Amino acid sequence: MDIILLERVEKLGNIGDVVSVKDGFARNYLLPNKKALRANDANKKVFEANRAKIEAENAEKRSAAEQHSSNVEGKQVVLIRASSNSGQLYGSVSVRDIVEALNADGAEVSKQMIVLERPIKTLGIFDVRVSLHPEVAVNVKVNVARSPDEAELQSQGVDVMAAMFEQDTAGFTEAYDPNAEPGEIVTEEAEEAAAAEGEEQA
């Protein structure tokens, strides 16, 4: 389907561009969200007649978004989640979770503005894009941790999962007996059996 764009759409074009898109994308997203018009003769005339007004409104919205961006850009929000020992979350972090955390910090964003490339399913710090306007986007950081203390360590650049893995292996090596033969685990029962065998031989 050929359409006329009423605003800039990423990877498609700018205001006034006539582009061809899949019918489903046009019907389900672009047309109902007033981002485009069907590219027929009547709509082309309407668009050209209103082009100056549409471009002026867009410039006004872009200017408001640029002012808003200073209140959002660079924010870091902390989300506390339970996870397995490997750092996999029980579930995932949703767009709604991010929006609620940002708005609690005074960002004033909506779900439609959050661009999440893939679901967040592990602990760590993630860059998330916030599209305040088709031509204005900023980045925020989402710090997913199991506790506020771990979130603080992650924000300082500490790899909590790597540190936790080192702790686990350190705990294992401390229990290792350096005098044991390779592949042999010394137990009290084995020691007693060895002693009894020695007595029999004597």
PDB file of C-alpha atoms in Angstrom:
ATOM      1  CA  MET A   1       0.000   0.000   0.000  1.00  0.00           C
ATOM      2  CA  ASP A   2       1.238   3.508  -0.872  1.00  0.00           C
ATOM      3  CA  ILE A   3       0.950   6.056   1.916  1.00  0.00           C
ATOM      4  CA  ILE A   4       1.829   9.702   2.645  1.00  0.00           C
ATOM      5  CA  LEU A   5       3.757  10.131   5.895  1.00  0.00           C
ATOM      6  CA  LEU A   6       2.363  12.736   8.309  1.00  0.00           C
ATOM      7  CA  GLU A   7       5.473  12.526  10.532  1.00  0.00           C
ATOM      8  CA  ARG A   8       8.956  11.079  10.360  1.00  0.00           C
ATOM      9  CA  VAL A   9       8.882   7.284  10.704  1.00  0.00           C
ATOM     10  CA  GLU A  10      12.195   5.547  11.351  1.00  0.00           C
ATOM     11  CA  LYS A  11      13.453   3.476   8.393  1.00  0.00           C
ATOM     12  CA  LEU A  12      10.573   4.760   6.221  1.00  0.00           C
ATOM     13  CA  GLY A  13      10.914   8.487   5.587  1.00  0.00           C
ATOM     14  CA  ASN A  14       9.996  12.057   6.551  1.00  0.00           C
ATOM     15  CA  ILE A  15       6.839  14.192   6.503  1.00  0.00           C
ATOM     16  CA  GLY A  16       5.269  14.267   3.031  1.00  0.00           C
ATOM     17  CA  ASP A  17       7.191  11.272   1.678  1.00  0.00           C
ATOM     18  CA  VAL A  18       5.100   8.815  -0.322  1.00  0.00           C
ATOM     19  CA  VAL A  19       6.276   5.308   0.522  1.00  0.00           C
ATOM     20  CA  SER A  20       5.115   1.766  -0.071  1.00  0.00           C
ATOM     21  CA  VAL A  21       4.518  -0.446   2.988  1.00  0.00           C
ATOM     22  CA  LYS A  22       2.870  -3.762   3.767  1.00  0.00           C
ATOM     23  CA  ASP A  23      -0.923  -3.490   4.017  1.00  0.00           C
ATOM     24  CA  GLY A  24      -0.986  -4.871   7.580  1.00  0.00           C
ATOM     25  CA  PHE A  25       1.580  -2.330   8.822  1.00  0.00           C
ATOM     26  CA  ALA A  26      -0.433   0.521   7.298  1.00  0.00           C
ATOM     27  CA  ARG A  27      -3.852  -0.675   8.513  1.00  0.00           C
ATOM     28  CA  ASN A  28      -2.810  -1.785  11.990  1.00  0.00           C
ATOM     29  CA  TYR A  29      -0.279   0.897  12.905  1.00  0.00           C
ATOM     30  CA  LEU A  30       0.340   3.867  10.595  1.00  0.00           C
ATOM     31  CA  LEU A  31      -3.241   4.801   9.647  1.00  0.00           C
ATOM     32  CA  PRO A  32      -4.971   4.336  13.055  1.00  0.00           C
ATOM     33  CA  ASN A  33      -2.136   6.230  14.818  1.00  0.00           C
ATOM     34  CA  LYS A  34      -2.486   9.120  12.334  1.00  0.00           C
ATOM     35  CA  LYS A  35       1.099   8.740  11.203  1.00  0.00           C
ATOM     36  CA  ALA A  36       0.092   8.462   7.541  1.00  0.00           C
ATOM     37  CA  LEU A  37      -2.678   8.817   4.939  1.00  0.00           C
ATOM     38  CA  ARG A  38      -3.490   6.545   2.022  1.00  0.00           C
ATOM     39  CA  ALA A  39      -1.699   7.958  -1.019  1.00  0.00           C
ATOM     40  CA  ASN A  40      -4.726   8.610  -3.255  1.00  0.00           C
ATOM     41  CA  ASP A  41      -5.336  11.802  -5.261  1.00  0.00           C
ATOM     42  CA  ALA A  42      -7.811  13.273  -2.752  1.00  0.00           C
ATOM     43  CA  ASN A  43      -5.468  12.756   0.209  1.00  0.00           C
ATOM     44  CA  LYS A  44      -2.494  14.165  -1.715  1.00  0.00           C
ATOM     45  CA  LYS A  45      -4.469  17.394  -2.336  1.00  0.00           C
ATOM     46  CA  VAL A  46      -5.543  17.568   1.329  1.00  0.00           C
ATOM     47  CA  PHE A  47      -1.964  17.004   2.471  1.00  0.00           C
ATOM     48  CA  GLU A  48      -0.497  19.674   0.180  1.00  0.00           C
ATOM     49  CA  ALA A  49      -3.180  22.143   1.285  1.00  0.00           C
ATOM     50  CA  ASN A  50      -2.326  21.502   4.947  1.00  0.00           C
ATOM     51  CA  ARG A  51       1.394  20.833   4.585  1.00  0.00           C
ATOM     52  CA  ALA A  52       2.543  24.108   6.199  1.00  0.00           C
ATOM     53  CA  LYS A  53       0.231  23.568   9.181  1.00  0.00           C
ATOM     54  CA  ILE A  54       1.322  19.906   9.603  1.00  0.00           C
ATOM     55  CA  GLU A  55       5.014  20.869   9.457  1.00  0.00           C
ATOM     56  CA  ALA A  56       4.492  23.746  11.928  1.00  0.00           C
ATOM     57  CA  GLU A  57       2.698  21.452  14.392  1.00  0.00           C
ATOM     58  CA  ASN A  58       5.489  18.894  14.050  1.00  0.00           C
ATOM     59  CA  ALA A  59       8.143  21.564  14.705  1.00  0.00           C
ATOM     60  CA  GLU A  60       6.233  22.648  17.834  1.00  0.00           C
ATOM     61  CA  LYS A  61       6.007  19.059  19.130  1.00  0.00           C
ATOM     62  CA  ARG A  62       9.698  18.484  18.348  1.00  0.00           C
ATOM     63  CA  SER A  63      10.660  21.617  20.283  1.00  0.00           C
ATOM     64  CA  ALA A  64       8.585  20.485  23.296  1.00  0.00           C
ATOM     65  CA  ALA A  65      10.202  17.022  23.102  1.00  0.00           C
ATOM     66  CA  GLU A  66      13.702  18.567  23.012  1.00  0.00           C
ATOM     67  CA  GLN A  67      12.917  20.524  26.189  1.00  0.00           C
ATOM     68  CA  HIS A  68      11.462  17.376  27.788  1.00  0.00           C
ATOM     69  CA  SER A  69      14.578  15.382  26.835  1.00  0.00           C
ATOM     70  CA  SER A  70      16.741  17.226  29.370  1.00  0.00           C
ATOM     71  CA  ASN A  71      14.519  15.764  32.105  1.00  0.00           C
ATOM     72  CA  VAL A  72      14.885  12.198  30.795  1.00  0.00           C
ATOM     73  CA  GLU A  73      18.302  11.776  29.160  1.00  0.00           C
ATOM     74  CA  GLY A  74      20.887   9.921  31.220  1.00  0.00           C
ATOM     75  CA  LYS A  75      18.496   8.850  33.967  1.00  0.00           C
ATOM     76  CA  GLN A  76      19.337   5.558  35.686  1.00  0.00           C
ATOM     77  CA  VAL A  77      16.575   3.568  37.360  1.00  0.00           C
ATOM     78  CA  VAL A  78      17.001   0.525  39.603  1.00  0.00           C
ATOM     79  CA  LEU A  79      14.725  -2.506  39.368  1.00  0.00           C
ATOM     80  CA  ILE A  80      15.083  -5.165  42.087  1.00  0.00           C
ATOM     81  CA  ARG A  81      14.344  -8.668  40.811  1.00  0.00           C
ATOM     82  CA  ALA A  82      14.826 -12.258  41.979  1.00  0.00           C
ATOM     83  CA  SER A  83      17.177 -14.348  39.845  1.00  0.00           C
ATOM     84  CA  SER A  84      18.851 -17.721  39.650  1.00  0.00           C
ATOM     85  CA  ASN A  85      22.523 -18.144  40.573  1.00  0.00           C
ATOM     86  CA  SER A  86      23.409 -17.756  36.899  1.00  0.00           C
ATOM     87  CA  GLY A  87      21.807 -14.295  36.816  1.00  0.00           C
ATOM     88  CA  GLN A  88      18.699 -15.329  34.839  1.00  0.00           C
ATOM     89  CA  LEU A  89      15.617 -13.475  36.050  1.00  0.00           C
ATOM     90  CA  TYR A  90      12.491 -15.341  37.113  1.00  0.00           C
ATOM     91  CA  GLY A  91      10.427 -13.659  34.394  1.00  0.00           C
ATOM     92  CA  SER A  92      11.552 -10.517  32.572  1.00  0.00           C
ATOM     93  CA  VAL A  93      11.541  -6.732  32.915  1.00  0.00           C
ATOM     94  CA  SER A  94       8.598  -5.239  30.997  1.00  0.00           C
ATOM     95  CA  VAL A  95       8.151  -1.864  29.325  1.00  0.00           C
ATOM     96  CA  ARG A  96       5.590  -1.028  32.024  1.00  0.00           C
ATOM     97  CA  ASP A  97       8.204  -1.682  34.755  1.00  0.00           C
ATOM     98  CA  ILE A  98      10.610   0.742  33.065  1.00  0.00           C
ATOM     99  CA  VAL A  99       7.914   3.414  32.566  1.00  0.00           C
ATOM    100  CA  GLU A 100       6.794   3.215  36.208  1.00  0.00           C
ATOM    101  CA  ALA A 101      10.390   3.488  37.470  1.00  0.00           C
ATOM    102  CA  LEU A 102      11.172   6.454  35.181  1.00  0.00           C
ATOM    103  CA  ASN A 103       7.950   8.275  36.071  1.00  0.00           C
ATOM    104  CA  ALA A 104       8.601   7.731  39.787  1.00  0.00           C
ATOM    105  CA  ASP A 105      11.828   9.640  39.088  1.00  0.00           C
ATOM    106  CA  GLY A 106       9.905  12.466  37.377  1.00  0.00           C
ATOM    107  CA  ALA A 107      10.546  11.544  33.722  1.00  0.00           C
ATOM    108  CA  GLU A 108       6.915  11.750  32.470  1.00  0.00           C
ATOM    109  CA  VAL A 109       7.074   9.124  29.723  1.00  0.00           C
ATOM    110  CA  SER A 110       4.542   6.672  28.282  1.00  0.00           C
ATOM    111  CA  LYS A 111       4.791   3.028  27.207  1.00  0.00           C
ATOM    112  CA  GLN A 112       4.745   4.016  23.521  1.00  0.00           C
ATOM    113  CA  MET A 113       7.991   5.979  24.004  1.00  0.00           C
ATOM    114  CA  ILE A 114      10.072   3.035  25.263  1.00  0.00           C
ATOM    115  CA  VAL A 115      12.061   1.248  22.543  1.00  0.00           C
ATOM    116  CA  LEU A 116      13.078  -2.129  23.959  1.00  0.00           C
ATOM    117  CA  GLU A 117      15.112  -4.013  21.335  1.00  0.00           C
ATOM    118  CA  ARG A 118      14.800  -7.311  23.231  1.00  0.00           C
ATOM    119  CA  PRO A 119      13.324  -8.402  26.582  1.00  0.00           C
ATOM    120  CA  ILE A 120      15.548  -7.915  29.648  1.00  0.00           C
ATOM    121  CA  LYS A 121      15.933 -11.366  31.233  1.00  0.00           C
ATOM    122  CA  THR A 122      19.213 -11.133  33.161  1.00  0.00           C
ATOM    123  CA  LEU A 123      20.835  -9.026  35.879  1.00  0.00           C
ATOM    124  CA  GLY A 124      22.964  -6.101  34.720  1.00  0.00           C
ATOM    125  CA  ILE A 125      22.798  -2.533  33.400  1.00  0.00           C
ATOM    126  CA  PHE A 126      20.998  -2.006  30.082  1.00  0.00           C
ATOM    127  CA  ASP A 127      20.770   0.997  27.741  1.00  0.00           C
ATOM    128  CA  VAL A 128      17.164   1.673  26.765  1.00  0.00           C
ATOM    129  CA  ARG A 129      16.100   4.181  24.108  1.00  0.00           C
ATOM    130  CA  VAL A 130      13.233   6.561  24.834  1.00  0.00           C
ATOM    131  CA  SER A 131      11.617   8.104  21.750  1.00  0.00           C
ATOM    132  CA  LEU A 132      10.027  11.378  22.918  1.00  0.00           C
ATOM    133  CA  HIS A 133       9.202  12.388  19.323  1.00  0.00           C
ATOM    134  CA  PRO A 134       9.911  10.791  15.920  1.00  0.00           C
ATOM    135  CA  GLU A 135      12.946  13.094  15.682  1.00  0.00           C
ATOM    136  CA  VAL A 136      13.989  13.202  19.369  1.00  0.00           C
ATOM    137  CA  ALA A 137      15.318  10.121  21.190  1.00  0.00           C
ATOM    138  CA  VAL A 138      17.400   9.809  24.368  1.00  0.00           C
ATOM    139  CA  ASN A 139      19.002   6.968  26.311  1.00  0.00           C
ATOM    140  CA  VAL A 140      18.387   5.883  29.898  1.00  0.00           C
ATOM    141  CA  LYS A 141      20.009   3.114  31.922  1.00  0.00           C
ATOM    142  CA  VAL A 142      18.045   0.318  33.598  1.00  0.00           C
ATOM    143  CA  ASN A 143      19.976  -1.285  36.473  1.00  0.00           C
ATOM    144  CA  VAL A 144      18.506  -4.740  37.209  1.00  0.00           C
ATOM    145  CA  ALA A 145      19.837  -6.231  40.458  1.00  0.00           C
ATOM    146  CA  ARG A 146      18.837  -8.548  43.307  1.00  0.00           C
ATOM    147  CA  SER A 147      19.308  -5.913  46.015  1.00  0.00           C
ATOM    148  CA  PRO A 148      20.010  -2.177  46.354  1.00  0.00           C
ATOM    149  CA  ASP A 149      23.580  -3.044  47.430  1.00  0.00           C
ATOM    150  CA  GLU A 150      24.185  -5.057  44.251  1.00  0.00           C
ATOM    151  CA  ALA A 151      22.619  -2.265  42.169  1.00  0.00           C
ATOM    152  CA  GLU A 152      25.088   0.184  43.722  1.00  0.00           C
ATOM    153  CA  LEU A 153      28.025  -2.143  42.923  1.00  0.00           C
ATOM    154  CA  GLN A 154      26.823  -2.540  39.321  1.00  0.00           C
ATOM    155  CA  SER A 155      26.520   1.233  38.908  1.00  0.00           C
ATOM    156  CA  GLN A 156      30.192   1.477  39.965  1.00  0.00           C
ATOM    157  CA  GLY A 157      31.159  -0.951  37.206  1.00  0.00           C
ATOM    158  CA  VAL A 158      31.427  -4.139  39.295  1.00  0.00           C
ATOM    159  CA  ASP A 159      30.326  -7.312  37.491  1.00  0.00           C
ATOM    160  CA  VAL A 160      28.216  -8.789  40.285  1.00  0.00           C
ATOM    161  CA  MET A 161      27.716 -12.133  38.523  1.00  0.00           C
ATOM    162  CA  ALA A 162      31.480 -12.603  37.927  1.00  0.00           C
ATOM    163  CA  ALA A 163      32.241 -11.652  41.541  1.00  0.00           C
ATOM    164  CA  MET A 164      29.600 -14.096  42.767  1.00  0.00           C
ATOM    165  CA  PHE A 165      31.047 -16.879  40.576  1.00  0.00           C
ATOM    166  CA  GLU A 166      34.535 -16.238  41.997  1.00  0.00           C
ATOM    167  CA  GLN A 167      33.097 -16.479  45.522  1.00  0.00           C
ATOM    168  CA  ASP A 168      31.485 -19.833  44.688  1.00  0.00           C
ATOM    169  CA  THR A 169      34.685 -21.309  43.273  1.00  0.00           C
ATOM    170  CA  ALA A 170      36.717 -19.905  46.165  1.00  0.00           C
ATOM    171  CA  GLY A 171      34.362 -21.665  48.568  1.00  0.00           C
ATOM    172  CA  PHE A 172      34.890 -24.889  46.651  1.00  0.00           C
ATOM    173  CA  THR A 173      38.703 -24.710  46.630  1.00  0.00           C
ATOM    174  CA  GLU A 174      38.872 -24.007  50.358  1.00  0.00           C
ATOM    175  CA  ALA A 175      37.214 -27.389  51.020  1.00  0.00           C
ATOM    176  CA  TYR A 176      39.730 -29.202  48.785  1.00  0.00           C
ATOM    177  CA  ASP A 177      42.326 -31.391  50.541  1.00  0.00           C
ATOM    178  CA  PRO A 178      45.738 -30.808  48.881  1.00  0.00           C
ATOM    179  CA  ASN A 179      47.127 -34.079  50.356  1.00  0.00           C
ATOM    180  CA  ALA A 180      44.502 -36.305  48.736  1.00  0.00           C
ATOM    181  CA  GLU A 181      45.447 -38.393  45.697  1.00  0.00           C
ATOM    182  CA  PRO A 182      43.969 -37.200  42.385  1.00  0.00           C
ATOM    183  CA  GLY A 183      40.371 -38.422  42.120  1.00  0.00           C
ATOM    184  CA  GLU A 184      40.342 -39.611  45.736  1.00  0.00           C
ATOM    185  CA  ILE A 185      38.119 -38.181  48.465  1.00  0.00           C
ATOM    186  CA  VAL A 186      39.400 -38.993  51.949  1.00  0.00           C
ATOM    187  CA  THR A 187      36.680 -39.839  54.483  1.00  0.00           C
ATOM    188  CA  GLU A 188      36.815 -41.009  58.066  1.00  0.00           C
ATOM    189  CA  GLU A 189      35.449 -44.428  57.005  1.00  0.00           C
ATOM    190  CA  ALA A 190      38.206 -44.833  54.435  1.00  0.00           C
ATOM    191  CA  GLU A 191      40.837 -43.889  57.004  1.00  0.00           C
ATOM    192  CA  GLU A 192      39.453 -46.451  59.486  1.00  0.00           C
ATOM    193  CA  ALA A 193      39.392 -49.162  56.778  1.00  0.00           C
ATOM    194  CA  ALA A 194      42.997 -48.416  55.841  1.00  0.00           C
ATOM    195  CA  ALA A 195      44.048 -48.582  59.508  1.00  0.00           C
ATOM    196  CA  ALA A 196      42.250 -51.934  60.021  1.00  0.00           C
ATOM    197  CA  GLU A 197      43.905 -53.351  56.873  1.00  0.00           C
ATOM    198  CA  GLY A 198      47.314 -52.270  58.199  1.00  0.00           C
ATOM    199  CA  GLU A 199      46.662 -54.053  61.522  1.00  0.00           C
ATOM    200  CA  GLU A 200      45.660 -57.305  59.717  1.00  0.00           C
ATOM    201  CA  GLN A 201      48.811 -57.253  57.615  1.00  0.00           C
ATOM    202  CA  ALA A 202      50.918 -56.763  60.794  1.00  0.00           C
TER     203      ALA A 202
END
